[in-house]
Short mmCIF file of the N, C-alpha and C atoms (twelve columns), coordinates in Angstrom:
data_MODEL
# 
_entry.id   MODEL 
# 
loop_
_atom_site.group_PDB 
_atom_site.id 
_atom_site.type_symbol 
_atom_site.label_atom_id 
_atom_site.label_alt_id 
_atom_site.label_comp_id 
_atom_site.label_asym_id 
_atom_site.label_seq_id 
_atom_site.Cartn_x 
_atom_site.Cartn_y 
_atom_site.Cartn_z 
_atom_site.pdbx_PDB_model_num 
ATOM 1   N N  . UNK A 1  83.692  -30.200 -11.631 1 
ATOM 2   C CA . UNK A 1  84.942  -30.203 -11.852 1 
ATOM 3   C C  . UNK A 1  85.783  -28.794 -11.674 1 
ATOM 4   N N  . UNK A 2  86.399  -28.372 -10.819 1 
ATOM 5   C CA . UNK A 2  87.385  -27.602 -10.575 1 
ATOM 6   C C  . UNK A 2  88.302  -27.117 -12.005 1 
ATOM 7   N N  . UNK A 3  88.659  -27.831 -12.360 1 
ATOM 8   C CA . UNK A 3  89.559  -27.639 -13.646 1 
ATOM 9   C C  . UNK A 3  89.135  -26.772 -14.751 1 
ATOM 10  N N  . UNK A 4  87.952  -26.721 -14.601 1 
ATOM 11  C CA . UNK A 4  87.208  -26.129 -15.900 1 
ATOM 12  C C  . UNK A 4  86.777  -24.526 -15.354 1 
ATOM 13  N N  . UNK A 5  87.002  -24.455 -13.800 1 
ATOM 14  C CA . UNK A 5  86.578  -23.195 -13.697 1 
ATOM 15  C C  . UNK A 5  87.607  -22.021 -13.465 1 
ATOM 16  N N  . UNK A 6  87.164  -20.802 -13.954 1 
ATOM 17  C CA . UNK A 6  87.898  -19.645 -13.940 1 
ATOM 18  C C  . UNK A 6  88.234  -19.538 -11.916 1 
ATOM 19  N N  . UNK A 7  89.305  -18.618 -11.853 1 
ATOM 20  C CA . UNK A 7  89.733  -18.440 -10.311 1 
ATOM 21  C C  . UNK A 7  88.458  -17.495 -9.873  1 
ATOM 22  N N  . UNK A 8  88.068  -16.702 -10.504 1 
ATOM 23  C CA . UNK A 8  87.035  -15.915 -10.202 1 
ATOM 24  C C  . UNK A 8  85.476  -16.860 -9.917  1 
ATOM 25  N N  . UNK A 9  85.455  -17.786 -10.691 1 
ATOM 26  C CA . UNK A 9  84.294  -18.577 -10.440 1 
ATOM 27  C C  . UNK A 9  84.465  -19.361 -9.440  1 
ATOM 28  N N  . UNK A 10 85.579  -19.947 -9.073  1 
ATOM 29  C CA . UNK A 10 85.839  -20.534 -7.844  1 
ATOM 30  C C  . UNK A 10 85.345  -19.601 -6.849  1 
ATOM 31  N N  . UNK A 11 86.347  -18.335 -6.359  1 
ATOM 32  C CA . UNK A 11 86.121  -17.650 -5.271  1 
ATOM 33  C C  . UNK A 11 84.413  -17.024 -5.378  1 
ATOM 34  N N  . UNK A 12 83.989  -16.800 -6.312  1 
ATOM 35  C CA . UNK A 12 82.579  -16.421 -5.993  1 
ATOM 36  C C  . UNK A 12 81.752  -17.622 -5.470  1 
ATOM 37  N N  . UNK A 13 81.778  -18.829 -5.464  1 
ATOM 38  C CA . UNK A 13 81.373  -20.121 -5.013  1 
ATOM 39  C C  . UNK A 13 81.719  -20.027 -3.539  1 
ATOM 40  N N  . UNK A 14 82.569  -19.070 -2.851  1 
ATOM 41  C CA . UNK A 14 82.846  -19.115 -1.576  1 
ATOM 42  C C  . UNK A 14 81.697  -17.897 -0.754  1 
ATOM 43  N N  . UNK A 15 80.805  -18.286 0.177   1 
ATOM 44  C CA . UNK A 15 79.780  -17.604 0.425   1 
ATOM 45  C C  . UNK A 15 80.349  -16.405 1.102   1 
ATOM 46  N N  . UNK A 16 79.517  -15.187 1.390   1 
ATOM 47  C CA . UNK A 16 80.286  -14.240 1.836   1 
ATOM 48  C C  . UNK A 16 80.545  -14.621 3.279   1 
ATOM 49  N N  . UNK A 17 81.585  -13.911 3.472   1 
ATOM 50  C CA . UNK A 17 82.149  -14.078 5.134   1 
ATOM 51  C C  . UNK A 17 81.566  -12.900 6.003   1 
ATOM 52  N N  . UNK A 18 80.723  -13.523 7.154   1 
ATOM 53  C CA . UNK A 18 79.916  -12.717 8.087   1 
ATOM 54  C C  . UNK A 18 80.937  -11.981 8.988   1 
ATOM 55  N N  . UNK A 19 80.915  -10.910 9.280   1 
ATOM 56  C CA . UNK A 19 81.768  -10.498 10.758  1 
ATOM 57  C C  . UNK A 19 80.638  -9.252  11.392  1 
ATOM 58  N N  . UNK A 20 81.507  -8.868  12.290  1 
ATOM 59  C CA . UNK A 20 80.619  -8.486  13.582  1 
ATOM 60  C C  . UNK A 20 80.537  -6.907  13.147  1 
ATOM 61  N N  . UNK A 21 81.927  -6.186  12.999  1 
ATOM 62  C CA . UNK A 21 82.442  -5.014  13.174  1 
ATOM 63  C C  . UNK A 21 81.899  -4.105  11.491  1 
ATOM 64  N N  . UNK A 22 82.102  -3.053  11.445  1 
ATOM 65  C CA . UNK A 22 82.102  -2.256  10.173  1 
ATOM 66  C C  . UNK A 22 83.588  -2.274  9.308   1 
ATOM 67  N N  . UNK A 23 84.173  -2.702  10.103  1 
ATOM 68  C CA . UNK A 23 85.541  -2.792  9.150   1 
ATOM 69  C C  . UNK A 23 86.182  -4.151  9.411   1 
ATOM 70  N N  . UNK A 24 86.405  -4.795  8.026   1 
ATOM 71  C CA . UNK A 24 87.285  -5.750  8.402   1 
ATOM 72  C C  . UNK A 24 88.628  -6.115  7.388   1 
ATOM 73  N N  . UNK A 25 89.488  -6.160  7.989   1 
ATOM 74  C CA . UNK A 25 90.959  -6.587  7.478   1 
ATOM 75  C C  . UNK A 25 91.467  -8.067  7.055   1 
ATOM 76  N N  . UNK A 26 91.232  -7.727  5.418   1 
ATOM 77  C CA . UNK A 26 91.521  -9.052  4.817   1 
ATOM 78  C C  . UNK A 26 93.102  -9.360  4.349   1 
ATOM 79  N N  . UNK A 27 93.601  -10.745 4.828   1 
ATOM 80  C CA . UNK A 27 94.700  -10.903 4.738   1 
ATOM 81  C C  . UNK A 27 95.247  -12.178 3.318   1 
ATOM 82  N N  . UNK A 28 93.994  -12.449 2.999   1 
ATOM 83  C CA . UNK A 28 93.956  -13.361 1.723   1 
ATOM 84  C C  . UNK A 28 94.029  -14.542 2.193   1 
ATOM 85  N N  . UNK A 29 94.944  -15.116 3.620   1 
ATOM 86  C CA . UNK A 29 94.951  -16.195 4.049   1 
ATOM 87  C C  . UNK A 29 95.080  -16.126 5.771   1 
ATOM 88  N N  . UNK A 30 95.179  -17.182 6.512   1 
ATOM 89  C CA . UNK A 30 96.031  -17.221 7.747   1 
ATOM 90  C C  . UNK A 30 97.212  -17.455 7.468   1 
ATOM 91  N N  . UNK A 31 97.572  -17.847 6.587   1 
ATOM 92  C CA . UNK A 31 99.623  -18.087 6.970   1 
ATOM 93  C C  . UNK A 31 100.095 -16.433 5.767   1 
ATOM 94  N N  . UNK A 32 100.531 -15.851 6.832   1 
ATOM 95  C CA . UNK A 32 101.112 -14.527 5.899   1 
ATOM 96  C C  . UNK A 32 102.005 -14.671 4.775   1 
ATOM 97  N N  . UNK A 33 102.443 -15.789 4.744   1 
ATOM 98  C CA . UNK A 33 103.322 -16.450 3.624   1 
ATOM 99  C C  . UNK A 33 102.400 -16.483 1.827   1 
ATOM 100 N N  . UNK A 34 101.225 -16.927 2.295   1 
ATOM 101 C CA . UNK A 34 100.586 -17.292 1.519   1 
ATOM 102 C C  . UNK A 34 99.036  -16.004 0.948   1 
ATOM 103 N N  . UNK A 35 99.280  -15.672 1.932   1 
ATOM 104 C CA . UNK A 35 98.425  -13.931 1.531   1 
ATOM 105 C C  . UNK A 35 98.840  -13.055 0.879   1 
ATOM 106 N N  . UNK A 36 98.097  -11.930 1.025   1 
ATOM 107 C CA . UNK A 36 98.094  -10.586 0.551   1 
ATOM 108 C C  . UNK A 36 98.445  -9.395  1.248   1 
ATOM 109 N N  . UNK A 37 98.935  -8.297  1.035   1 
ATOM 110 C CA . UNK A 37 98.517  -6.894  1.921   1 
ATOM 111 C C  . UNK A 37 97.684  -6.587  2.880   1 
ATOM 112 N N  . UNK A 38 97.522  -6.183  3.904   1 
ATOM 113 C CA . UNK A 38 96.146  -6.369  4.362   1 
ATOM 114 C C  . UNK A 38 95.641  -5.033  3.532   1 
ATOM 115 N N  . UNK A 39 94.085  -5.074  3.682   1 
ATOM 116 C CA . UNK A 39 93.191  -4.279  2.661   1 
ATOM 117 C C  . UNK A 39 92.185  -4.238  4.020   1 
ATOM 118 N N  . UNK A 40 91.756  -2.826  4.459   1 
ATOM 119 C CA . UNK A 40 91.141  -2.753  5.250   1 
ATOM 120 C C  . UNK A 40 89.592  -2.522  4.427   1 
ATOM 121 N N  . UNK A 41 88.794  -3.046  5.199   1 
ATOM 122 C CA . UNK A 41 87.179  -3.140  4.305   1 
ATOM 123 C C  . UNK A 41 86.139  -2.553  4.863   1 
ATOM 124 N N  . UNK A 42 85.665  -1.298  4.220   1 
ATOM 125 C CA . UNK A 42 84.272  -0.789  5.127   1 
ATOM 126 C C  . UNK A 42 83.109  -1.705  5.007   1 
ATOM 127 N N  . UNK A 43 82.093  -1.878  6.026   1 
ATOM 128 C CA . UNK A 43 81.188  -2.658  5.186   1 
ATOM 129 C C  . UNK A 43 79.760  -1.981  5.814   1 
ATOM 130 N N  . UNK A 44 79.214  -0.789  5.290   1 
ATOM 131 C CA . UNK A 44 78.443  0.275   5.702   1 
ATOM 132 C C  . UNK A 44 77.670  -0.107  4.504   1 
ATOM 133 N N  . UNK A 45 78.252  -0.314  3.352   1 
ATOM 134 C CA . UNK A 45 77.185  -0.654  2.338   1 
ATOM 135 C C  . UNK A 45 75.949  -1.934  2.735   1 
ATOM 136 N N  . UNK A 46 74.795  -1.936  1.884   1 
ATOM 137 C CA . UNK A 46 74.016  -3.203  2.121   1 
ATOM 138 C C  . UNK A 46 74.385  -4.323  1.413   1 
ATOM 139 N N  . UNK A 47 75.376  -4.098  0.127   1 
ATOM 140 C CA . UNK A 47 75.779  -5.228  -0.731  1 
ATOM 141 C C  . UNK A 47 77.151  -6.053  -0.209  1 
ATOM 142 N N  . UNK A 48 77.438  -6.882  -0.355  1 
ATOM 143 C CA . UNK A 48 78.954  -7.341  0.277   1 
ATOM 144 C C  . UNK A 48 79.913  -6.233  -0.497  1 
ATOM 145 N N  . UNK A 49 80.964  -6.283  0.477   1 
ATOM 146 C CA . UNK A 49 82.344  -5.739  -0.120  1 
ATOM 147 C C  . UNK A 49 83.602  -7.066  -0.367  1 
ATOM 148 N N  . UNK A 50 83.927  -6.466  -1.422  1 
ATOM 149 C CA . UNK A 50 84.947  -7.231  -1.912  1 
ATOM 150 C C  . UNK A 50 86.383  -6.839  -2.052  1 
ATOM 151 N N  . UNK A 51 87.346  -7.751  -1.497  1 
ATOM 152 C CA . UNK A 51 88.429  -7.536  -1.457  1 
ATOM 153 C C  . UNK A 51 89.051  -7.682  -2.602  1 
ATOM 154 N N  . UNK A 52 89.639  -6.128  -3.007  1 
ATOM 155 C CA . UNK A 52 90.439  -5.859  -4.506  1 
ATOM 156 C C  . UNK A 52 91.821  -7.008  -4.686  1 
ATOM 157 N N  . UNK A 53 92.314  -7.427  -3.460  1 
ATOM 158 C CA . UNK A 53 93.147  -8.487  -3.873  1 
ATOM 159 C C  . UNK A 53 92.802  -10.062 -4.101  1 
ATOM 160 N N  . UNK A 54 92.021  -10.604 -3.308  1 
ATOM 161 C CA . UNK A 54 91.702  -11.870 -3.227  1 
ATOM 162 C C  . UNK A 54 90.603  -12.313 -3.969  1 
ATOM 163 N N  . UNK A 55 89.603  -10.842 -3.672  1 
ATOM 164 C CA . UNK A 55 88.057  -11.590 -4.263  1 
ATOM 165 C C  . UNK A 55 87.157  -11.848 -2.992  1 
ATOM 166 N N  . UNK A 56 87.698  -12.134 -2.131  1 
ATOM 167 C CA . UNK A 56 86.833  -12.694 -0.908  1 
ATOM 168 C C  . UNK A 56 85.884  -11.474 -0.320  1 
ATOM 169 N N  . UNK A 57 84.503  -12.053 -0.437  1 
ATOM 170 C CA . UNK A 57 83.506  -10.904 0.129   1 
ATOM 171 C C  . UNK A 57 82.852  -11.162 1.446   1 
ATOM 172 N N  . UNK A 58 82.814  -9.800  2.031   1 
ATOM 173 C CA . UNK A 58 82.484  -9.639  3.288   1 
ATOM 174 C C  . UNK A 58 81.124  -8.814  3.568   1 
ATOM 175 N N  . UNK A 59 80.406  -9.511  4.538   1 
ATOM 176 C CA . UNK A 59 79.196  -8.907  5.074   1 
ATOM 177 C C  . UNK A 59 79.047  -8.346  6.322   1 
ATOM 178 N N  . UNK A 60 78.372  -7.539  6.894   1 
ATOM 179 C CA . UNK A 60 78.283  -7.167  8.161   1 
ATOM 180 C C  . UNK A 60 77.184  -7.964  8.539   1 
ATOM 181 N N  . UNK A 61 77.243  -8.533  9.933   1 
ATOM 182 C CA . UNK A 61 76.460  -9.291  10.415  1 
ATOM 183 C C  . UNK A 61 75.492  -8.440  11.637  1 
ATOM 184 N N  . UNK A 62 74.498  -8.354  11.049  1 
ATOM 185 C CA . UNK A 62 73.711  -7.704  12.392  1 
ATOM 186 C C  . UNK A 62 72.722  -8.564  12.948  1 
ATOM 187 N N  . UNK A 63 72.965  -8.467  14.374  1 
ATOM 188 C CA . UNK A 63 72.384  -8.776  15.533  1 
ATOM 189 C C  . UNK A 63 70.968  -7.895  15.807  1 
ATOM 190 N N  . UNK A 64 70.058  -8.566  15.669  1 
ATOM 191 C CA . UNK A 64 68.700  -7.966  16.052  1 
ATOM 192 C C  . UNK A 64 67.958  -8.892  16.801  1 
# 
C-alpha cells in the first residue's frame, strides 16, 4: 500500500538509473512542467549519486 509510505521510501524503491557517461543531467521528469531545475551529477564515485531535488539515484554503467 503506497499510501502509508513516505515520499523518500517510494523514491528509494526506484532502482538506480544506469547511464553510460560520467555526468548525468537530471530534470526530474521528461515533461519540463513536472520536473525541476537541471542538476548535473558526477558519477565518479562507486556508490550511486543522488539528485538533490528529486532523490533519483544514478550509477555509471561500466562496459567491460
